[in-house]
Amino acid sequence: MTAMTQATARTQEVHDEDDPGARNLELIRKGLAAFDAGDYAEMENCTRQMYRDAEDLLSVKRILGADWIRRMGLDTRPADEKYGHGWLDRDI
Amino acid sequence: MAGLIGIFDQLVEYERGLLQNIHRAGATRDLETARFRMVKMLNGIGAEGSIADILQTEKIIAQSDLEHFANSKPMRTSLTGTLRQIAGAVNMLEMIADADRYGIFAAGFTQPRNLKRGVPCDEARQFFASQTTRLTTMDKMRMDDASRAIVKARKANVIRADEAYAERQYAVLGFGQ
């Protein structure tokens, strides 16, 4: 490949299992597109599927609250494992 | 998860995800997109939403700012103060739902400096006034178009909430207007 093509290839989305950040970006883009299309069910799907580690989940808890995490049905396993069950209702 | 607030919440969550990945190609553009969608939601909430809805968006934004941007003690102090004031406003909203209770409460406000056009400058009215001032100050700072649009939408909503709350005070306290 030429240098130009290689550079383009690097900036394209990589659907890599080890790159949750890139996957989240993809999901956010899909979520925003769903919003624009008025497809709020699809938007909610995209939001739910974002990968969040223990720290991210704590962030979400501080911004949107424990109830929001429960109502959205987010995957709380990384935080359950790191902080123990009940982290949602505890002050961490 | 229906309703205006649920969708606004998700846009705030997208903002969090985008800020976390801001160094990636295209993330800044998507952040701008997400923020302009937040403006759309704020306008919708201002048009159809309740005073409680407007308080809730201000609460979420303060919590988000505290999480992402509070890298100085003065800012943390300011935002935690704002959150405390919002809690006070929410409390007032509950109280004014009971006309008799609010009537007794309002009887304690007799001094001109504690009244606004004859009705109590209670903690809800105080919050709306302080928040309007804060947002006016923010509008004088340098920021990108999307962030500025958010500040303008928020200010319009807070002013609307203040007017709506004052209407309720007049109604509950038996004013002619």
XYZ file of C-alpha atoms in Angstrom:
269
model
C 0.000 0.000 0.000
C 1.105 3.573 -0.514
C 1.680 5.777 2.537
C -1.594 7.604 1.808
C -3.640 4.372 1.691
C -2.017 3.112 4.880
C -2.892 6.339 6.679
C -6.516 6.042 5.513
C -6.638 2.439 6.685
C -5.455 3.458 10.159
C -8.167 6.040 10.636
C -10.970 3.754 9.490
C -13.026 1.970 12.109
C -11.499 -1.290 13.229
C -14.006 -3.814 14.498
C -11.500 -5.326 16.863
C -12.548 -7.385 19.847
C -9.800 -5.783 21.925
C -10.817 -2.220 21.153
C -13.896 -1.411 23.210
C -13.326 2.313 22.650
C -13.700 1.929 18.900
C -16.744 -0.299 19.375
C -18.314 2.284 21.671
C -17.734 4.988 19.070
C -19.505 2.830 16.502
C -22.430 2.247 18.873
C -22.671 5.943 19.714
C -22.734 6.800 16.011
C -25.466 4.230 15.426
C -27.330 5.576 18.445
C -27.169 9.147 17.148
C -28.358 7.992 13.720
C -31.236 6.127 15.382
C -32.113 9.301 17.298
C -32.197 11.276 14.046
C -34.438 8.632 12.499
C -36.767 8.728 15.512
C -35.986 5.078 16.274
C -35.694 5.367 20.050
C -35.860 1.606 20.607
C -32.753 1.158 18.464
C -31.105 4.095 20.218
C -31.698 2.408 23.555
C -30.200 -0.822 22.203
C -27.039 0.996 21.188
C -26.763 2.713 24.567
C -27.228 -0.567 26.379
C -24.573 -2.373 24.340
C -21.753 0.069 25.038
C -18.867 -1.523 26.901
C -18.338 -0.049 30.362
C -15.607 -1.164 32.747
C -15.881 -0.757 36.536
C -14.653 2.843 36.463
C -17.004 3.750 33.619
C -19.955 2.299 35.533
C -19.068 4.414 38.571
C -18.950 7.439 36.282
C -22.389 6.649 34.924
C -23.685 6.186 38.461
C -22.404 9.624 39.450
C -23.854 11.335 36.384
C -27.145 9.542 35.820
C -27.721 7.612 39.032
C -28.065 4.017 40.148
C -31.723 3.814 39.094
C -30.859 4.791 35.552
C -28.334 1.962 35.359
C -30.981 -0.475 36.613
C -33.763 0.783 34.342
C -31.506 0.671 31.267
C -30.461 -2.850 32.178
C -26.755 -2.095 31.757
C -24.218 -4.863 32.165
C -22.879 -4.190 35.667
C -20.604 -7.243 35.911
C -17.250 -5.381 35.774
C -18.289 -3.260 38.765
C -19.967 -6.195 40.555
C -16.653 -8.022 40.353
C -14.455 -5.107 41.317
C -16.582 -3.513 44.036
C -18.824 -6.369 45.080
C -22.589 -6.645 44.633
C -24.454 -3.711 46.137
C -22.004 -1.141 44.741
C -24.957 0.585 43.088
C -26.467 1.499 46.426
C -23.252 2.105 48.320
C -21.146 5.264 48.456
C -17.886 4.470 46.684
C -37.590 4.063 28.814
C -40.030 6.545 27.318
C -40.224 10.289 27.498
C -38.007 13.271 26.878
C -35.732 12.794 29.888
C -34.776 9.192 29.019
C -33.492 10.255 25.623
C -31.671 13.292 27.012
C -29.983 10.961 29.530
C -28.741 8.770 26.711
C -27.250 11.740 24.883
C -25.410 12.657 28.092
C -24.153 9.074 28.200
C -22.993 9.367 24.575
C -21.172 12.544 25.528
C -19.376 10.615 28.270
C -18.366 7.876 25.839
C -17.189 10.419 23.276
C -15.145 12.433 25.775
C -13.483 9.198 26.834
C -12.506 8.520 23.220
C -11.955 12.113 22.161
C -8.516 11.392 20.731
C -9.967 9.014 18.143
C -10.667 10.079 14.594
C -14.070 11.698 14.177
C -14.930 11.762 17.883
C -14.919 15.551 18.073
C -17.359 15.793 15.195
C -19.639 13.221 16.860
C -19.400 15.127 20.142
C -20.679 18.211 18.370
C -23.511 16.143 16.863
C -24.453 14.735 20.268
C -24.452 18.207 21.801
C -26.672 19.690 19.108
C -29.080 16.800 19.699
C -29.026 17.705 23.393
C -30.064 21.233 22.401
C -32.978 19.759 20.474
C -34.037 17.753 23.524
C -33.643 20.756 25.835
C -35.871 22.806 23.546
C -38.427 20.007 23.533
C -38.345 19.782 27.319
C -38.728 23.544 27.558
C -41.783 23.431 25.318
C -43.578 20.389 26.774
C -41.782 19.514 29.963
C -42.623 20.311 33.549
C -40.682 22.380 36.071
C -39.527 19.043 37.503
C -38.166 18.009 34.092
C -36.177 21.220 33.782
C -34.763 20.768 37.299
C -33.824 17.210 36.388
C -31.878 18.271 33.270
C -30.011 20.911 35.259
C -29.197 18.264 37.868
C -27.860 15.817 35.292
C -25.777 18.490 33.585
C -24.293 19.608 36.922
C -23.452 15.990 37.756
C -21.919 15.536 34.314
C -19.843 18.727 34.634
C -18.690 17.565 38.065
C -17.595 14.268 36.556
C -15.864 15.562 33.434
C -14.684 19.100 34.015
C -14.368 19.842 37.709
C -10.599 19.958 37.887
C -10.404 22.806 40.384
C -11.685 23.177 43.921
C -13.677 26.378 43.162
C -15.481 24.622 40.330
C -16.249 21.553 42.438
C -17.541 23.807 45.205
C -19.690 25.741 42.745
C -21.210 22.598 41.226
C -21.892 20.849 44.529
C -23.521 24.095 45.667
C -25.672 24.105 42.537
C -26.723 20.504 43.206
C -27.669 21.429 46.748
C -29.766 24.330 45.439
C -31.495 22.053 42.941
C -32.403 19.698 45.791
C -33.879 22.710 47.588
C -35.907 23.642 44.509
C -37.191 20.076 44.159
C -38.220 20.209 47.802
C -40.158 23.450 47.179
C -41.902 21.878 44.205
C -43.146 19.167 46.513
C -44.288 21.672 49.094
C -46.191 23.879 46.671
C -48.214 20.841 45.584
C -49.986 21.195 48.921
C -51.749 24.584 48.911
C -52.472 24.664 52.636
C -48.928 23.731 53.547
C -47.461 26.276 51.155
C -49.849 28.921 52.473
C -48.539 28.482 56.016
C -44.986 28.467 54.732
C -45.551 31.645 52.682
C -46.917 33.506 55.718
C -43.351 33.543 57.017
C -42.275 35.817 54.142
C -43.197 39.413 54.974
C -40.098 41.502 54.296
C -39.939 43.194 50.888
C -36.456 41.817 50.216
C -37.777 38.272 50.717
C -40.612 38.750 48.242
C -40.734 38.833 44.439
C -43.825 40.703 43.220
C -45.631 39.761 46.378
C -44.756 36.044 46.483
C -41.963 34.381 48.492
C -38.472 34.323 47.098
C -38.238 30.742 48.314
C -35.431 28.299 47.548
C -36.906 27.432 44.160
C -37.047 31.098 43.060
C -33.555 31.579 44.522
C -32.230 28.678 42.487
C -33.793 29.907 39.258
C -32.309 33.372 39.820
C -28.806 32.083 40.678
C -28.808 29.620 37.829
C -29.881 32.253 35.324
C -26.989 34.430 36.500
C -24.544 31.511 36.234
C -25.699 30.705 32.705
C -25.503 34.372 31.691
C -21.891 34.435 32.934
C -21.125 31.207 31.054
C -22.480 32.761 27.870
C -19.691 35.349 28.106
C -16.973 32.712 28.045
C -15.188 31.364 25.015
C -16.705 28.115 23.819
C -17.662 26.234 20.686
C -21.025 26.677 18.959
C -22.617 23.490 20.283
C -21.712 24.222 23.907
C -22.984 27.762 23.535
C -26.254 26.532 22.069
C -26.644 24.279 25.114
C -26.080 27.208 27.491
C -28.682 29.291 25.635
C -31.245 26.475 25.658
C -30.678 25.866 29.359
C -31.057 29.545 30.204
C -34.325 29.757 28.280
C -35.597 26.700 30.164
C -34.592 27.989 33.593
C -36.342 31.310 32.896
C -39.411 29.416 31.714
C -39.351 27.275 34.860
C -39.086 30.376 37.041
C -42.115 31.943 35.330
C -44.111 28.719 35.620
C -43.221 28.364 39.306
C -44.214 31.987 39.975
C -47.567 31.275 38.268
C -48.101 28.413 40.685
C -47.260 30.638 43.622
C -49.839 33.212 42.464
C -52.420 30.483 41.996
C -51.774 28.735 45.323
C -51.635 31.974 47.303
C -54.832 33.259 45.702
C -53.587 36.212 43.716
C -55.903 37.751 41.138
C -53.553 37.363 38.187
